[in-house]
Amino acid sequence: ILFEGAQGAMLDIDHGTFPFVTSSNPSIGGAITGSGVPPRWLGDVVGIFKAYCTRVGNGPFPSEPTAAMGEMLRQKGAEFGATTGRPRRCGWFDLPAARYAVQINGITKLAMTKLDVLSGLDEIGVCTGYKVGDELHERFPRDAGLLDRAEPVVETLPGWNEDLSEVRCWEDLPENARRYMVYLSEQLGVELGWVGVGPDRKQILTPPADEAATA
């Protein structure tokens, strides 16, 4: 049995960036209360992440880069609401927020999507922490006011120019694309299960066990 949740962990009414949240629990808790399945019966919890971050509407978004870069990601990734057409804000992958999502959901495998959108960038940014004044925060803070004042600490990784849309095998990905996915998996401490290079089912890649496993 597969349960699928909508929206994202940061919009969870109890664990998200309140008050910029939805009215329910789009986290693992929502699947349990909504279905009536006891927690001890759960198997794998798959965390679905984009290769970059997006957010709809207002609220803190520390990893949001320049307007030009955000617009490029928005257009290439077709980041507009499926129903409303509302444009999404786009930014670099946010490791503290992702680690927090892993923690509150008990994520056991990663499904990384939209890796193809990052093709053509010389460097890819990853937010590794936040600076608020002279303080460095490497863990995700629950204080929305603090997040609103946060400046991202960004680490850059080498990019790639190849079009990934026709890639059907993990080994055929550019080396830097593979390294980026493995880097995120290692930083999150979660096995890399699947990588998407487009919207079609045929565009889902499965890394070999030796590269998917984390320390």
PDB file of C-alpha atoms in Angstrom:
ATOM      1  CA  ILE A   1       0.000   0.000   0.000  1.00  0.00           C
ATOM      2  CA  LEU A   2       1.374   3.405  -0.980  1.00  0.00           C
ATOM      3  CA  PHE A   3       0.262   6.607   0.729  1.00  0.00           C
ATOM      4  CA  GLU A   4       1.015   9.838  -1.117  1.00  0.00           C
ATOM      5  CA  GLY A   5       1.107  13.224   0.579  1.00  0.00           C
ATOM      6  CA  ALA A   6       0.560  16.584  -1.091  1.00  0.00           C
ATOM      7  CA  GLN A   7       2.348  19.909  -0.487  1.00  0.00           C
ATOM      8  CA  GLY A   8       5.471  19.803   1.706  1.00  0.00           C
ATOM      9  CA  ALA A   9       6.826  19.446   5.218  1.00  0.00           C
ATOM     10  CA  MET A  10       7.479  23.165   5.645  1.00  0.00           C
ATOM     11  CA  LEU A  11       3.742  23.800   5.182  1.00  0.00           C
ATOM     12  CA  ASP A  12       2.768  21.434   8.012  1.00  0.00           C
ATOM     13  CA  ILE A  13       0.495  23.252  10.462  1.00  0.00           C
ATOM     14  CA  ASP A  14       2.335  21.793  13.470  1.00  0.00           C
ATOM     15  CA  HIS A  15       5.909  21.472  12.202  1.00  0.00           C
ATOM     16  CA  GLY A  16       6.146  24.020   9.374  1.00  0.00           C
ATOM     17  CA  THR A  17       7.132  27.684   9.169  1.00  0.00           C
ATOM     18  CA  PHE A  18       4.073  28.980  11.020  1.00  0.00           C
ATOM     19  CA  PRO A  19       2.108  31.123  10.219  1.00  0.00           C
ATOM     20  CA  PHE A  20       3.029  30.502   6.555  1.00  0.00           C
ATOM     21  CA  VAL A  21       1.527  27.008   6.550  1.00  0.00           C
ATOM     22  CA  THR A  22      -1.492  25.088   5.323  1.00  0.00           C
ATOM     23  CA  SER A  23      -4.384  23.870   7.488  1.00  0.00           C
ATOM     24  CA  SER A  24      -3.362  20.211   7.751  1.00  0.00           C
ATOM     25  CA  ASN A  25      -0.418  17.843   8.176  1.00  0.00           C
ATOM     26  CA  PRO A  26       1.300  17.106   4.827  1.00  0.00           C
ATOM     27  CA  SER A  27       3.894  15.138   6.797  1.00  0.00           C
ATOM     28  CA  ILE A  28       4.009  11.453   7.767  1.00  0.00           C
ATOM     29  CA  GLY A  29       1.623  12.182  10.657  1.00  0.00           C
ATOM     30  CA  GLY A  30      -1.110  13.109   8.186  1.00  0.00           C
ATOM     31  CA  ALA A  31      -0.808   9.745   6.446  1.00  0.00           C
ATOM     32  CA  ILE A  32      -1.221   7.929   9.762  1.00  0.00           C
ATOM     33  CA  THR A  33      -4.204   9.893  11.063  1.00  0.00           C
ATOM     34  CA  GLY A  34      -5.879  10.062   7.666  1.00  0.00           C
ATOM     35  CA  SER A  35      -5.633   6.354   6.922  1.00  0.00           C
ATOM     36  CA  GLY A  36      -5.896   4.817  10.378  1.00  0.00           C
ATOM     37  CA  VAL A  37      -2.825   2.670   9.753  1.00  0.00           C
ATOM     38  CA  PRO A  38      -0.761   2.299  12.974  1.00  0.00           C
ATOM     39  CA  PRO A  39       2.758   3.785  12.851  1.00  0.00           C
ATOM     40  CA  ARG A  40       4.361   0.394  13.603  1.00  0.00           C
ATOM     41  CA  TRP A  41       3.006  -0.938  10.284  1.00  0.00           C
ATOM     42  CA  LEU A  42       4.868   1.618   8.199  1.00  0.00           C
ATOM     43  CA  GLY A  43       7.744   0.429   6.031  1.00  0.00           C
ATOM     44  CA  ASP A  44       9.862   2.820   3.962  1.00  0.00           C
ATOM     45  CA  VAL A  45       9.201   6.550   4.061  1.00  0.00           C
ATOM     46  CA  VAL A  46      10.226   8.118   0.746  1.00  0.00           C
ATOM     47  CA  GLY A  47      11.151  11.793   0.860  1.00  0.00           C
ATOM     48  CA  ILE A  48      10.526  13.493  -2.485  1.00  0.00           C
ATOM     49  CA  PHE A  49      12.801  16.483  -3.005  1.00  0.00           C
ATOM     50  CA  LYS A  50      13.553  18.685  -5.977  1.00  0.00           C
ATOM     51  CA  ALA A  51      17.211  19.235  -6.858  1.00  0.00           C
ATOM     52  CA  TYR A  52      16.575  22.833  -5.794  1.00  0.00           C
ATOM     53  CA  CYS A  53      13.990  24.474  -3.512  1.00  0.00           C
ATOM     54  CA  THR A  54      10.662  26.138  -4.236  1.00  0.00           C
ATOM     55  CA  ARG A  55       8.079  27.953  -2.168  1.00  0.00           C
ATOM     56  CA  VAL A  56       4.653  29.387  -2.995  1.00  0.00           C
ATOM     57  CA  GLY A  57       3.631  32.743  -1.574  1.00  0.00           C
ATOM     58  CA  ASN A  58       5.068  34.628   1.363  1.00  0.00           C
ATOM     59  CA  GLY A  59       7.210  33.337   4.177  1.00  0.00           C
ATOM     60  CA  PRO A  60      10.906  32.890   4.962  1.00  0.00           C
ATOM     61  CA  PHE A  61      13.008  31.454   2.156  1.00  0.00           C
ATOM     62  CA  PRO A  62      16.701  31.895   3.063  1.00  0.00           C
ATOM     63  CA  SER A  63      18.138  30.002   0.077  1.00  0.00           C
ATOM     64  CA  GLU A  64      16.377  32.221  -2.492  1.00  0.00           C
ATOM     65  CA  PRO A  65      19.118  33.558  -4.821  1.00  0.00           C
ATOM     66  CA  THR A  66      19.040  36.605  -7.096  1.00  0.00           C
ATOM     67  CA  ALA A  67      15.828  37.407  -8.925  1.00  0.00           C
ATOM     68  CA  ALA A  68      17.424  36.485 -12.265  1.00  0.00           C
ATOM     69  CA  MET A  69      18.552  33.057 -11.053  1.00  0.00           C
ATOM     70  CA  GLY A  70      15.178  32.399  -9.423  1.00  0.00           C
ATOM     71  CA  GLU A  71      13.388  33.322 -12.643  1.00  0.00           C
ATOM     72  CA  MET A  72      15.658  31.033 -14.684  1.00  0.00           C
ATOM     73  CA  LEU A  73      14.851  28.070 -12.414  1.00  0.00           C
ATOM     74  CA  ARG A  74      11.156  28.965 -12.513  1.00  0.00           C
ATOM     75  CA  GLN A  75      10.994  28.995 -16.301  1.00  0.00           C
ATOM     76  CA  LYS A  76      13.150  25.899 -16.879  1.00  0.00           C
ATOM     77  CA  GLY A  77      11.369  23.941 -14.148  1.00  0.00           C
ATOM     78  CA  ALA A  78       7.865  25.170 -15.107  1.00  0.00           C
ATOM     79  CA  GLU A  79       7.419  26.225 -11.487  1.00  0.00           C
ATOM     80  CA  PHE A  80       3.844  27.432 -11.591  1.00  0.00           C
ATOM     81  CA  GLY A  81       0.887  26.167  -9.567  1.00  0.00           C
ATOM     82  CA  ALA A  82      -0.826  23.247 -11.321  1.00  0.00           C
ATOM     83  CA  THR A  83      -4.294  24.643 -10.605  1.00  0.00           C
ATOM     84  CA  THR A  84      -3.824  28.374 -10.077  1.00  0.00           C
ATOM     85  CA  GLY A  85      -0.788  29.017 -12.292  1.00  0.00           C
ATOM     86  CA  ARG A  86       0.723  30.972  -9.410  1.00  0.00           C
ATOM     87  CA  PRO A  87       4.513  31.372  -9.859  1.00  0.00           C
ATOM     88  CA  ARG A  88       6.661  29.591  -7.285  1.00  0.00           C
ATOM     89  CA  ARG A  89       9.705  31.161  -5.695  1.00  0.00           C
ATOM     90  CA  CYS A  90      12.852  29.184  -6.504  1.00  0.00           C
ATOM     91  CA  GLY A  91      16.159  28.832  -4.699  1.00  0.00           C
ATOM     92  CA  TRP A  92      19.107  26.608  -3.946  1.00  0.00           C
ATOM     93  CA  PHE A  93      18.745  23.285  -2.146  1.00  0.00           C
ATOM     94  CA  ASP A  94      18.403  23.993   1.584  1.00  0.00           C
ATOM     95  CA  LEU A  95      20.225  21.355   3.664  1.00  0.00           C
ATOM     96  CA  PRO A  96      19.048  22.494   7.132  1.00  0.00           C
ATOM     97  CA  ALA A  97      15.409  22.495   6.007  1.00  0.00           C
ATOM     98  CA  ALA A  98      15.852  19.145   4.243  1.00  0.00           C
ATOM     99  CA  ARG A  99      17.469  17.568   7.324  1.00  0.00           C
ATOM    100  CA  TYR A 100      14.544  18.831   9.382  1.00  0.00           C
ATOM    101  CA  ALA A 101      12.094  17.237   6.927  1.00  0.00           C
ATOM    102  CA  VAL A 102      14.049  13.964   7.161  1.00  0.00           C
ATOM    103  CA  GLN A 103      13.875  14.123  10.961  1.00  0.00           C
ATOM    104  CA  ILE A 104      10.163  14.817  11.429  1.00  0.00           C
ATOM    105  CA  ASN A 105       9.123  12.316   8.757  1.00  0.00           C
ATOM    106  CA  GLY A 106      11.586   9.510   9.475  1.00  0.00           C
ATOM    107  CA  ILE A 107      12.604   9.457   5.808  1.00  0.00           C
ATOM    108  CA  THR A 108      14.438   6.276   4.786  1.00  0.00           C
ATOM    109  CA  LYS A 109      14.914   6.833   1.028  1.00  0.00           C
ATOM    110  CA  LEU A 110      15.338   9.860  -1.223  1.00  0.00           C
ATOM    111  CA  ALA A 111      13.593  10.489  -4.521  1.00  0.00           C
ATOM    112  CA  MET A 112      15.325  13.475  -6.117  1.00  0.00           C
ATOM    113  CA  THR A 113      13.479  15.178  -8.974  1.00  0.00           C
ATOM    114  CA  LYS A 114      14.163  17.833 -11.621  1.00  0.00           C
ATOM    115  CA  LEU A 115      17.919  17.323 -11.799  1.00  0.00           C
ATOM    116  CA  ASP A 116      17.664  18.225 -15.490  1.00  0.00           C
ATOM    117  CA  VAL A 117      16.598  21.784 -14.625  1.00  0.00           C
ATOM    118  CA  LEU A 118      20.105  22.553 -13.307  1.00  0.00           C
ATOM    119  CA  SER A 119      21.842  21.718 -16.603  1.00  0.00           C
ATOM    120  CA  GLY A 120      23.761  24.641 -18.059  1.00  0.00           C
ATOM    121  CA  LEU A 121      24.896  26.141 -14.749  1.00  0.00           C
ATOM    122  CA  ASP A 122      28.642  26.537 -14.188  1.00  0.00           C
ATOM    123  CA  GLU A 123      28.106  26.363 -10.420  1.00  0.00           C
ATOM    124  CA  ILE A 124      25.268  25.038  -8.288  1.00  0.00           C
ATOM    125  CA  GLY A 125      24.627  26.507  -4.880  1.00  0.00           C
ATOM    126  CA  VAL A 126      23.685  24.554  -1.767  1.00  0.00           C
ATOM    127  CA  CYS A 127      22.566  26.307   1.408  1.00  0.00           C
ATOM    128  CA  THR A 128      24.485  24.661   4.277  1.00  0.00           C
ATOM    129  CA  GLY A 129      23.381  26.963   7.096  1.00  0.00           C
ATOM    130  CA  TYR A 130      22.053  30.396   8.025  1.00  0.00           C
ATOM    131  CA  LYS A 131      23.721  33.477   9.459  1.00  0.00           C
ATOM    132  CA  VAL A 132      21.709  35.801  11.676  1.00  0.00           C
ATOM    133  CA  GLY A 133      23.966  38.648  12.674  1.00  0.00           C
ATOM    134  CA  ASP A 134      27.133  37.032  13.997  1.00  0.00           C
ATOM    135  CA  GLU A 135      25.431  33.708  14.778  1.00  0.00           C
ATOM    136  CA  LEU A 136      25.719  30.657  12.516  1.00  0.00           C
ATOM    137  CA  HIS A 137      22.779  28.235  12.519  1.00  0.00           C
ATOM    138  CA  GLU A 138      23.430  24.837  10.950  1.00  0.00           C
ATOM    139  CA  ARG A 139      20.197  23.347  12.304  1.00  0.00           C
ATOM    140  CA  PHE A 140      16.779  24.449  11.089  1.00  0.00           C
ATOM    141  CA  PRO A 141      15.305  26.982  13.551  1.00  0.00           C
ATOM    142  CA  ARG A 142      11.592  26.838  14.368  1.00  0.00           C
ATOM    143  CA  ASP A 143      11.458  30.628  14.755  1.00  0.00           C
ATOM    144  CA  ALA A 144       9.957  32.117  11.579  1.00  0.00           C
ATOM    145  CA  GLY A 145      11.130  35.573  12.629  1.00  0.00           C
ATOM    146  CA  LEU A 146      14.707  34.344  12.865  1.00  0.00           C
ATOM    147  CA  LEU A 147      14.422  32.661   9.471  1.00  0.00           C
ATOM    148  CA  ASP A 148      13.139  35.908   7.977  1.00  0.00           C
ATOM    149  CA  ARG A 149      16.374  37.640   9.030  1.00  0.00           C
ATOM    150  CA  ALA A 150      18.644  34.782   8.005  1.00  0.00           C
ATOM    151  CA  GLU A 151      21.312  35.063   5.338  1.00  0.00           C
ATOM    152  CA  PRO A 152      22.211  31.785   3.605  1.00  0.00           C
ATOM    153  CA  VAL A 153      25.638  30.199   3.890  1.00  0.00           C
ATOM    154  CA  VAL A 154      26.085  28.856   0.356  1.00  0.00           C
ATOM    155  CA  GLU A 155      28.554  26.220  -0.791  1.00  0.00           C
ATOM    156  CA  THR A 156      29.061  25.937  -4.551  1.00  0.00           C
ATOM    157  CA  LEU A 157      29.523  22.716  -6.466  1.00  0.00           C
ATOM    158  CA  PRO A 158      30.631  22.383 -10.108  1.00  0.00           C
ATOM    159  CA  GLY A 159      27.795  22.168 -12.616  1.00  0.00           C
ATOM    160  CA  TRP A 160      27.402  20.559 -16.030  1.00  0.00           C
ATOM    161  CA  ASN A 161      26.197  21.564 -19.488  1.00  0.00           C
ATOM    162  CA  GLU A 162      24.817  18.298 -20.876  1.00  0.00           C
ATOM    163  CA  ASP A 163      21.101  17.853 -21.538  1.00  0.00           C
ATOM    164  CA  LEU A 164      19.859  15.125 -19.175  1.00  0.00           C
ATOM    165  CA  SER A 165      16.406  14.553 -20.653  1.00  0.00           C
ATOM    166  CA  GLU A 166      17.515  11.583 -22.775  1.00  0.00           C
ATOM    167  CA  VAL A 167      19.595   9.902 -20.057  1.00  0.00           C
ATOM    168  CA  ARG A 168      18.140   6.532 -19.073  1.00  0.00           C
ATOM    169  CA  CYS A 169      20.972   5.070 -17.017  1.00  0.00           C
ATOM    170  CA  TRP A 170      22.664   6.423 -13.880  1.00  0.00           C
ATOM    171  CA  GLU A 171      26.126   5.768 -15.310  1.00  0.00           C
ATOM    172  CA  ASP A 172      25.331   8.009 -18.306  1.00  0.00           C
ATOM    173  CA  LEU A 173      24.796  11.089 -16.146  1.00  0.00           C
ATOM    174  CA  PRO A 174      27.599  13.674 -16.233  1.00  0.00           C
ATOM    175  CA  GLU A 175      30.077  13.068 -13.412  1.00  0.00           C
ATOM    176  CA  ASN A 176      29.241  16.376 -11.719  1.00  0.00           C
ATOM    177  CA  ALA A 177      25.531  15.570 -11.764  1.00  0.00           C
ATOM    178  CA  ARG A 178      26.179  12.222 -10.072  1.00  0.00           C
ATOM    179  CA  ARG A 179      28.459  13.871  -7.537  1.00  0.00           C
ATOM    180  CA  TYR A 180      25.793  16.469  -6.716  1.00  0.00           C
ATOM    181  CA  MET A 181      23.184  13.800  -6.020  1.00  0.00           C
ATOM    182  CA  VAL A 182      25.576  11.701  -3.922  1.00  0.00           C
ATOM    183  CA  TYR A 183      26.655  14.827  -2.017  1.00  0.00           C
ATOM    184  CA  LEU A 184      23.055  15.632  -1.019  1.00  0.00           C
ATOM    185  CA  SER A 185      22.429  12.023  -0.036  1.00  0.00           C
ATOM    186  CA  GLU A 186      25.543  11.964   2.152  1.00  0.00           C
ATOM    187  CA  GLN A 187      24.710  15.290   3.769  1.00  0.00           C
ATOM    188  CA  LEU A 188      21.194  14.101   4.606  1.00  0.00           C
ATOM    189  CA  GLY A 189      22.351  10.655   5.713  1.00  0.00           C
ATOM    190  CA  VAL A 190      19.633   8.948   3.670  1.00  0.00           C
ATOM    191  CA  GLU A 191      19.890   6.384   0.869  1.00  0.00           C
ATOM    192  CA  LEU A 192      19.468   7.750  -2.644  1.00  0.00           C
ATOM    193  CA  GLY A 193      16.687   5.667  -4.178  1.00  0.00           C
ATOM    194  CA  TRP A 194      15.665   7.465  -7.378  1.00  0.00           C
ATOM    195  CA  VAL A 195      16.706  10.460  -9.498  1.00  0.00           C
ATOM    196  CA  GLY A 196      14.381  12.157 -11.981  1.00  0.00           C
ATOM    197  CA  VAL A 197      15.642  13.885 -15.134  1.00  0.00           C
ATOM    198  CA  GLY A 198      12.216  14.774 -16.533  1.00  0.00           C
ATOM    199  CA  PRO A 199       8.466  14.311 -15.978  1.00  0.00           C
ATOM    200  CA  ASP A 200       8.116  10.952 -17.756  1.00  0.00           C
ATOM    201  CA  ARG A 201       8.265   7.599 -15.961  1.00  0.00           C
ATOM    202  CA  LYS A 202      11.090   6.566 -18.292  1.00  0.00           C
ATOM    203  CA  GLN A 203      13.133   9.492 -16.961  1.00  0.00           C
ATOM    204  CA  ILE A 204      13.569   7.992 -13.487  1.00  0.00           C
ATOM    205  CA  LEU A 205      17.058   6.646 -12.797  1.00  0.00           C
ATOM    206  CA  THR A 206      18.119   4.183 -10.097  1.00  0.00           C
ATOM    207  CA  PRO A 207      21.634   4.586  -8.701  1.00  0.00           C
ATOM    208  CA  PRO A 208      23.681   1.435  -8.071  1.00  0.00           C
ATOM    209  CA  ALA A 209      23.858   0.225  -4.490  1.00  0.00           C
ATOM    210  CA  ASP A 210      27.464   1.311  -3.943  1.00  0.00           C
ATOM    211  CA  GLU A 211      26.628   4.950  -4.804  1.00  0.00           C
ATOM    212  CA  ALA A 212      23.126   5.005  -3.292  1.00  0.00           C
ATOM    213  CA  ALA A 213      24.146   3.887   0.194  1.00  0.00           C
ATOM    214  CA  THR A 214      25.289   6.510   2.665  1.00  0.00           C
ATOM    215  CA  ALA A 215      27.716   6.350   5.569  1.00  0.00           C
TER     216      ALA A 215
END
